[in-house]
Coordinates of C-alpha atoms in Angstrom, one line a residue:
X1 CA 91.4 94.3 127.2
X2 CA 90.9 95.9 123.8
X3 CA 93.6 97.5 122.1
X4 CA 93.1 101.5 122.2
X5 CA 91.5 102.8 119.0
X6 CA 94.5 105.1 117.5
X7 CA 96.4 101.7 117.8
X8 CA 95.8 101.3 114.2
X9 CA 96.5 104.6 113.2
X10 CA 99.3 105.5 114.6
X11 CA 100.6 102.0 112.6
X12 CA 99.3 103.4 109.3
X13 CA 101.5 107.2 110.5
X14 CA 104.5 105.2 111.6
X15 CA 104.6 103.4 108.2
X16 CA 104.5 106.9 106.4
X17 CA 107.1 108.4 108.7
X18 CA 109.4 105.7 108.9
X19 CA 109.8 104.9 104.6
X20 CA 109.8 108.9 103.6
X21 CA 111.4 110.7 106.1
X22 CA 114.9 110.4 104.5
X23 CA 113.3 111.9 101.2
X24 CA 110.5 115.0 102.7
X25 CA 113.5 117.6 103.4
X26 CA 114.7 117.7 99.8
X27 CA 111.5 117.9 98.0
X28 CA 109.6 120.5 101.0
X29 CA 110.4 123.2 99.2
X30 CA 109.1 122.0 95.7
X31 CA 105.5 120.9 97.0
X32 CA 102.6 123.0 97.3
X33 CA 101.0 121.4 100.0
X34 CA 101.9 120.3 103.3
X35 CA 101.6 117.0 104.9
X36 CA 98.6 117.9 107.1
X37 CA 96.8 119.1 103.9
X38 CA 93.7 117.3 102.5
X39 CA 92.6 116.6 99.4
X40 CA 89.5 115.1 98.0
X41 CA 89.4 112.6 95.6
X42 CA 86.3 111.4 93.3
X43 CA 85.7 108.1 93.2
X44 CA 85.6 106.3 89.5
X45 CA 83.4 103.1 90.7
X46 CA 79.8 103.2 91.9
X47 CA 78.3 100.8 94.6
X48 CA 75.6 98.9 94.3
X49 CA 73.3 98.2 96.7
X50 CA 70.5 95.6 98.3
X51 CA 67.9 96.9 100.8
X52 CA 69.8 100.0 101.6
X53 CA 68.8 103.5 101.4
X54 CA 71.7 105.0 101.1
X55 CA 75.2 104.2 100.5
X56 CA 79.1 105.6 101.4
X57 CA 80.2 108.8 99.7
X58 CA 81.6 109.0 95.8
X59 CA 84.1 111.0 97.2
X60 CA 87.3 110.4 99.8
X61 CA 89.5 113.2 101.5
X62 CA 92.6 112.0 102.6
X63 CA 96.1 113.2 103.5
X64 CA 99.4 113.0 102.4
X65 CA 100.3 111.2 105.6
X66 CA 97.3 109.1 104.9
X67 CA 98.1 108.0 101.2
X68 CA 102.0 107.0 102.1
X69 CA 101.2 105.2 104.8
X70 CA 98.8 103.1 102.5
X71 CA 101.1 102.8 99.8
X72 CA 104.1 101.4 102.6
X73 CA 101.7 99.0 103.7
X74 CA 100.7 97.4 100.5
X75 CA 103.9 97.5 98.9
X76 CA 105.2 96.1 102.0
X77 CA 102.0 93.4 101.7
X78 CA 103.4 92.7 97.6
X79 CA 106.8 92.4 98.7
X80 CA 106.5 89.8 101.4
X81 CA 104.2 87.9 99.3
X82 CA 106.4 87.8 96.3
X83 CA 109.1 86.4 98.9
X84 CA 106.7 83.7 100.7
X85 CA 106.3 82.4 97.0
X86 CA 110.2 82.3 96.3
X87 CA 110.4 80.9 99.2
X88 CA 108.0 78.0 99.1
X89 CA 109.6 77.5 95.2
X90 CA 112.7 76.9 97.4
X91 CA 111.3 74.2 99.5
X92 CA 111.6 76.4 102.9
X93 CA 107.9 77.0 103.9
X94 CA 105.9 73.1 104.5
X95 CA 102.1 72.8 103.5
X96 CA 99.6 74.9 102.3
X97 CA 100.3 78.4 101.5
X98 CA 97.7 81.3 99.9
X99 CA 99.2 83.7 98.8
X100 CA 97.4 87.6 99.0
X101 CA 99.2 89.7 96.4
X102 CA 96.5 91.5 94.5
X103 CA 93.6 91.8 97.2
X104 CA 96.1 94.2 99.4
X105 CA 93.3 96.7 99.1
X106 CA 90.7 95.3 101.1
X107 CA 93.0 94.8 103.8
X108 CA 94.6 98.2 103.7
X109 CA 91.3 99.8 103.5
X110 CA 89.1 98.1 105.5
X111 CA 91.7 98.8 108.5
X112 CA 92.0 102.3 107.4
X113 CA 87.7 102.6 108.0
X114 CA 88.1 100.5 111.2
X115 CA 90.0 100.0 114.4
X116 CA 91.5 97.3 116.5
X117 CA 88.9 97.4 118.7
X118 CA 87.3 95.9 115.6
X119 CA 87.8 91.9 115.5
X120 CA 88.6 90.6 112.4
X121 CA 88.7 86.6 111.7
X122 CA 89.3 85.8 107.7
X123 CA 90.3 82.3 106.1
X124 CA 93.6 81.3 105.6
X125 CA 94.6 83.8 102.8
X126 CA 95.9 85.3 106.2
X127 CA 99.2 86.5 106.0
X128 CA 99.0 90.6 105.2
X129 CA 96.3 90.6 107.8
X130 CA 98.5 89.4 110.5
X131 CA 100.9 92.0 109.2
X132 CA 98.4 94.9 109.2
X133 CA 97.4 94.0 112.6
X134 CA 100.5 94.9 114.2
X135 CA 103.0 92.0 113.1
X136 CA 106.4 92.8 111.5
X137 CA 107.5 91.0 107.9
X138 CA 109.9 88.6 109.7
X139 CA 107.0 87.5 112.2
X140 CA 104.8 86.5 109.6
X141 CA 107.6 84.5 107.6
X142 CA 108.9 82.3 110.3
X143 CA 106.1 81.7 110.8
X144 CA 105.6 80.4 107.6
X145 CA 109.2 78.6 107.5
X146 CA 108.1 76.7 110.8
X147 CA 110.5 78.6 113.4
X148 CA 110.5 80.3 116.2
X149 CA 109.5 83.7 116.7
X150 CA 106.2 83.4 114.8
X151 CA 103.0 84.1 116.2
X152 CA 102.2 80.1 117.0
X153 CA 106.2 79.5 117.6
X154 CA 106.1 78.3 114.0
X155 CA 103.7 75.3 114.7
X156 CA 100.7 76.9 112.7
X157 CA 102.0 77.8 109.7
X158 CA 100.9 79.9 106.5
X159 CA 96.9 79.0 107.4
X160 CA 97.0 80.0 111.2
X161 CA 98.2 83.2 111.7
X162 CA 96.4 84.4 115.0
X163 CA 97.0 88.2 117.1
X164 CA 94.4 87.5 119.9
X165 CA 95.7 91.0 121.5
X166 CA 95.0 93.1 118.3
X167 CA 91.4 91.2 118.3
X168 CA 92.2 89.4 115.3
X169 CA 91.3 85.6 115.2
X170 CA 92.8 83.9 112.5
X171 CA 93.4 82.1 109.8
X172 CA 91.5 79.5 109.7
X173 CA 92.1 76.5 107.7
X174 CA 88.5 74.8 106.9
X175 CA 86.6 76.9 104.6
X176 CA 83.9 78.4 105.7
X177 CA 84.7 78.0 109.2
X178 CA 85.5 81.4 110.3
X179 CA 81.6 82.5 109.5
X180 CA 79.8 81.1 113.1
X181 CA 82.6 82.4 114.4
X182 CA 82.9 85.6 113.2
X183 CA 79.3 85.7 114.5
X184 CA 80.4 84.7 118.0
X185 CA 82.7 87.4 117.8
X186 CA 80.0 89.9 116.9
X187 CA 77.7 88.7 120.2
X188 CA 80.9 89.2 122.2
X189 CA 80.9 92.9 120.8
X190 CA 77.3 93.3 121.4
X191 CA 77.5 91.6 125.1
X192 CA 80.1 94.1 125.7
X193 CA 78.7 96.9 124.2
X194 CA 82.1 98.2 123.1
X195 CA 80.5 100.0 120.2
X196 CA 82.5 97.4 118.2
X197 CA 81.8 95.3 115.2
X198 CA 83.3 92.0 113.9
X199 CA 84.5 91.2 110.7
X200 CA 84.0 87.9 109.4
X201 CA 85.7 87.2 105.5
X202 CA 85.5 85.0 103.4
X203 CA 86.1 84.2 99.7
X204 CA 83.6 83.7 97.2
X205 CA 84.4 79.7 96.6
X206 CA 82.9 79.6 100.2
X207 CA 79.6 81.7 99.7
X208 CA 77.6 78.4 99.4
X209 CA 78.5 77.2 103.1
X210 CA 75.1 76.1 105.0
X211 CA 76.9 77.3 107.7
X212 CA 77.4 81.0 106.9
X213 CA 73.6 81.1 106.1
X214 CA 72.8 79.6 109.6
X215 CA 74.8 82.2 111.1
X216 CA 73.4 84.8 109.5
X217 CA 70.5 83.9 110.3
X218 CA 71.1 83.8 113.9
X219 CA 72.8 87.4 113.5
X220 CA 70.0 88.9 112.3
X221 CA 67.5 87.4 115.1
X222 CA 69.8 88.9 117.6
X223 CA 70.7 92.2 115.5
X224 CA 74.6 91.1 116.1
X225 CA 76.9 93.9 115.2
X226 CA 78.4 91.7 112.1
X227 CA 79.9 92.3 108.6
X228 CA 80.5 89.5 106.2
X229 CA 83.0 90.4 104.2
X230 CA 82.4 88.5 100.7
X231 CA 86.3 88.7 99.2
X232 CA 85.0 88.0 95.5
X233 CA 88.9 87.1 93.9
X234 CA 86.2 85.3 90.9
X235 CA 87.7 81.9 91.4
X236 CA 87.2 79.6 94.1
X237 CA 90.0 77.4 93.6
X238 CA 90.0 76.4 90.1
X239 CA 86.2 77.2 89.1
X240 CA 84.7 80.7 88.0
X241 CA 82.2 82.3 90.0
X242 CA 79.5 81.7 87.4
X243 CA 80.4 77.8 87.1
X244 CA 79.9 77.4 91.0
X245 CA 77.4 80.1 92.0
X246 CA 73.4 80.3 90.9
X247 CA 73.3 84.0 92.1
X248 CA 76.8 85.4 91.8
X249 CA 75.8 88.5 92.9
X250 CA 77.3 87.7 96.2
X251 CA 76.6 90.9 97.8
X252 CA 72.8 89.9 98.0
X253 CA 72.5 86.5 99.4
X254 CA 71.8 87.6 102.7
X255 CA 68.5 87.6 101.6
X256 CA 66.6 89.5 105.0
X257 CA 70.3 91.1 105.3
X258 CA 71.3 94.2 103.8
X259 CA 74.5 94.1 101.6
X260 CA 76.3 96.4 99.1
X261 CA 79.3 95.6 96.4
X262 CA 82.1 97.8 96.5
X263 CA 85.5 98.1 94.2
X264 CA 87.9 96.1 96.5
X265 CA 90.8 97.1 94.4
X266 CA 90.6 100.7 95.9
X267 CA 91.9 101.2 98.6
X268 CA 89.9 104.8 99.3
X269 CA 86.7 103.0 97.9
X270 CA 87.1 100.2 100.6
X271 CA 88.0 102.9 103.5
X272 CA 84.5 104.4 102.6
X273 CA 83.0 101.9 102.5
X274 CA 84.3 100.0 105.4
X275 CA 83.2 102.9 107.1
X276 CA 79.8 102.4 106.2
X277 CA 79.5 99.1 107.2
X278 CA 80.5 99.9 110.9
X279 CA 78.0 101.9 111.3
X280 CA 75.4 100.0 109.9
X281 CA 76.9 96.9 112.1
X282 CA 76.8 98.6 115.4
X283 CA 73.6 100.7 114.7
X284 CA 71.2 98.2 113.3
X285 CA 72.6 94.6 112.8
X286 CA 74.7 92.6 110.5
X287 CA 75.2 93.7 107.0
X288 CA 76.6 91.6 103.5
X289 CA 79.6 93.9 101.3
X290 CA 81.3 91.8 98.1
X291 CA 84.7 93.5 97.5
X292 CA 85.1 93.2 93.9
X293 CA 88.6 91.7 93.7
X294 CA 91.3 89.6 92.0
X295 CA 94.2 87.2 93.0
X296 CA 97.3 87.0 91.4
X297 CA 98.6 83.9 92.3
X298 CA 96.9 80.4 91.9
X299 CA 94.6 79.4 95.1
X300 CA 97.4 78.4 97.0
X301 CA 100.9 77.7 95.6
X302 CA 100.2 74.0 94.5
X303 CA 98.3 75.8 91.8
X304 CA 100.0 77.2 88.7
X305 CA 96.6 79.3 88.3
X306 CA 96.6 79.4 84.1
X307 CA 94.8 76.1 83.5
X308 CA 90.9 77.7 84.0
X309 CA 91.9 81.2 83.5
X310 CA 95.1 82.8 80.8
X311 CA 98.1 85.0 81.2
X312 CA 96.4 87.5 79.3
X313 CA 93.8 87.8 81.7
X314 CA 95.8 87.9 84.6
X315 CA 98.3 90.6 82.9
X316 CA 95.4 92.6 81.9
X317 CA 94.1 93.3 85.6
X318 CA 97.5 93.8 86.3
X319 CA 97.6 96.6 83.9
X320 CA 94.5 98.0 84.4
X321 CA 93.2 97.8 88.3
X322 CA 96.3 97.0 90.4
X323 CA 95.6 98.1 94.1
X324 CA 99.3 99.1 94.8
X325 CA 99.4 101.0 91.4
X326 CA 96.1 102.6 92.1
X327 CA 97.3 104.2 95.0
X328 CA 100.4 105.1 93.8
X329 CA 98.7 107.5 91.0
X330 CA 97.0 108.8 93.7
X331 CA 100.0 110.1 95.8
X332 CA 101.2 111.2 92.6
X333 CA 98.5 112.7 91.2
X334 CA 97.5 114.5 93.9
X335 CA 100.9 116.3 93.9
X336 CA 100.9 115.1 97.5
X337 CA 104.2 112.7 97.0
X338 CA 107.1 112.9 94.8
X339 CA 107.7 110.2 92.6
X340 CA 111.9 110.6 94.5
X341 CA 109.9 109.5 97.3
X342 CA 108.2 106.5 96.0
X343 CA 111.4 105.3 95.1
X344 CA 112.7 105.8 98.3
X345 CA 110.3 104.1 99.9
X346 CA 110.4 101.1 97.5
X347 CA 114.0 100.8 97.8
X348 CA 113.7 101.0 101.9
X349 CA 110.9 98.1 101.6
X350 CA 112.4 96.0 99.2
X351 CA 115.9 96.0 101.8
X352 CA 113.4 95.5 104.7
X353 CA 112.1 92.5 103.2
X354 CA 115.3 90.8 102.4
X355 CA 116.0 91.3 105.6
X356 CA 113.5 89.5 107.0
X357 CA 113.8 86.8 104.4
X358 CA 117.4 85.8 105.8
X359 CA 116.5 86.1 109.6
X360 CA 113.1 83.9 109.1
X361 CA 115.9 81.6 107.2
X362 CA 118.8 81.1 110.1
X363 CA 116.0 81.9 112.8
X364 CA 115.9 78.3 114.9
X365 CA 113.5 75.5 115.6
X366 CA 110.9 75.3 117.7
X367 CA 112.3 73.1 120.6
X368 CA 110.8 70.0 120.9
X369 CA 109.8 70.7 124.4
X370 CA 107.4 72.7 122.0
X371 CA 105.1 69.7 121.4
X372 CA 103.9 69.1 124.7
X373 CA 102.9 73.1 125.1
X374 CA 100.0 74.8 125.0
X375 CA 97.3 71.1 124.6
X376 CA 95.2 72.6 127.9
X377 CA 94.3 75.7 129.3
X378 CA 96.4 76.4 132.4
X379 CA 98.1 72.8 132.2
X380 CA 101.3 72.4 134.4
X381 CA 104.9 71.2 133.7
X382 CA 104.1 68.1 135.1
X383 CA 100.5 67.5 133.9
X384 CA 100.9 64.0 131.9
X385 CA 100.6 63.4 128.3
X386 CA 101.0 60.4 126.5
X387 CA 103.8 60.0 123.8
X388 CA 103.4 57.4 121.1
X389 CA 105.9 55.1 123.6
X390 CA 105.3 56.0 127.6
X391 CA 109.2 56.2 127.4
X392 CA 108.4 59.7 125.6
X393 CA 105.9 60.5 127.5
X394 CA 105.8 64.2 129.0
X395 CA 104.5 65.0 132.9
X396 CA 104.6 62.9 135.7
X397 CA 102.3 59.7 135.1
X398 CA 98.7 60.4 137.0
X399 CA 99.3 64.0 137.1
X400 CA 96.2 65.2 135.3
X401 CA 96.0 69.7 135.8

């Protein structure tokens, strides 16, 4: 039923192989180490911790194979955010849409320290997940656009991406929501005993939910393999952190729960820790990380996001902790990939992505046979539904599995 560990890592390879293979016979002969070589790389931002005794490693090895496949992925993430916002400018996605770019990290990282066995259920700043668990670019966007071919034929939209088959469950579109779940989740793992944990995120505008706290509480009785996943981007829609929050220390509000902050802008840092938390999860019960973050982009598009914070600010985390750039100094760096090679990669991304844009664009509609689809569990063709006239009803009237 569960999707085979290496799942997830042979993802993370493919992405590598697929966006440098045109560029690694040119510049073989010019590097020094090859692509199965490791390398380790010190850390520049401690953890903190809260009723732990210890805490993930200050340093990360990692491969060459390892860092391009991280850097595909979140340039891949950037890119088909930047296009979800051009096009909801453009007046082709409807609704609500959250946009990721800046927290590509996390996402990147936290896969890279777990696998698909792992369930993962997040709020609905949902799109790179659905792309990280196994979804292409143009998937995500008709989906988005409200066509077929997207993971709920177009009818969910830029909050409900779902991929039950790579254990991820959503998007989720009422904040908080996803936290009783993502405990649910974690008694399923424990039930089974998989050896699997459940990730449950959510931002920080949605760390003062009763109903996280209730869960947690139940996790803890029942030593449920659980990670909350505290995405701290430092605004929860329009207000700071320290306007909203009495203890914004986020990463210790599990009270009876252990918890540790990490740098969610690194994507080695998160990996490590991610990591960590498993363990913990699966060995002795749920667990509380903060991933130090930022967002880009307002909450959702309907929100310029310079009235409560300035351009300044914005540019100078751009400057100064970008995840994508962040990992890019570390393939470079590292001597490990050729700056020919980031290019290369860029330039393949950045055509992929167009790509995608168009076919999302002319991809059709869902039919409106679509409508009457999927209301029960096992319902048949001829199982009757009411329309708002019973001359558009669907079914056969009295009909009722």
């Amino acid at each position: 039923r569960l999707p085979h560990p290496t799942q997830r890592e042979s993802m993370l390879r493919s992405c590598a192989a697929r966006t440098a293979r045109r560029s690694c016979g040119a510049a073989v002969g010019q590097r020094r180490m090859m692509s199965s070589g490791t390398v380790t790389v010190q850390l520049d931002k401690p953890y903190e911790t809260f009723k732990l005794e210890s805490e993930p490693p200050m340093t990360a090895e990692v491969t060459r194979d390892e860092l391009l496949g991280y850097y595909s992925l979140m340039y891949r993430m950037r890119r088909m955010e930047i296009s979800a916002d051009t096009l909801y400018k453009a007046k082709h996605v409807k609704g609500f849409c959250h946009l990721y770019d800046g927290q590509e990290a996390i996402c990147v990282g936290m896969e890279a320290g777990a696998t698909w066995g792992d369930s993962v259920i997040t709020s609905y700043r949902d799109h790179a997940w659905q792309l990280s668990r196994g979804d292409t670019v143009k998937g995500v966007l008709c989906e988005l656009l409200g066509k077929q071919g997207g993971c709920a034929k177009g009818m969910g939209g830029s909050m409900h991406m779902y991929k039950a088959d790579a254990n991820f469950y959503g998007g989720n579109g009422i904040v908080g929501s996803q936290a009783p779940l993502g405990a649910g989740i974690a008694f399923a793992h424990k039930f089974a005993g998989d050896g699997c944990c459940s990730f449950a995120l959510y931002g920080d505008g949605a760390a003062n939910q009763g109903q996280l706290f209730e869960a947690l509480n139940m996790a803890a009785l029942l030593q449920l393999p659980l990670v909350y996943v505290c995405e701290n981007n430092q605004y929860g829609m329009g207000t700071s952190k320290k306007r909203s929050s009495a203890n914004d220390d986020y990463y210790t509000r599990g009270g009876y729960v252990p918890g540790i902050k990490c740098d969610g802008m690194n994507v080695l840092s998160v990996r490590e820790c991610t990591k960590f938390l498993k363990k913990h999860a699966v060995e002795v019960g749920p667990i509380v990380v903060e991933f130090d973050t930022y967002r880009y982009h307002g909450h959702s598009m309907s929100d310029p996001g310079i009235t409560y914070r300035n351009r300044e600010e914005v540019a100078q985390v751009r400057a100064t902790r970008d995840p994508v750039d962040r990992v890019k100094k570390y393939c470079l760096d590292t001597e490990l990939v050729t700056e020919a090679e980031i290019k290369e990669i860029d330039k393949e991304i950045k055509a992929e992505v167009v790509a995608a844009v168009e076919a999302a664009k002319s991809a059709p509609m869902p039919d409106p046979s679509e409508l009457w689809t999927d209301i029960h569990v096992g319902q048949t063709k001829d199982f009757f539904m009411r329309g708002p006239d019973i001359t558009t009803s669907s079914g056969v009237y009295g009909t009722v599995v």
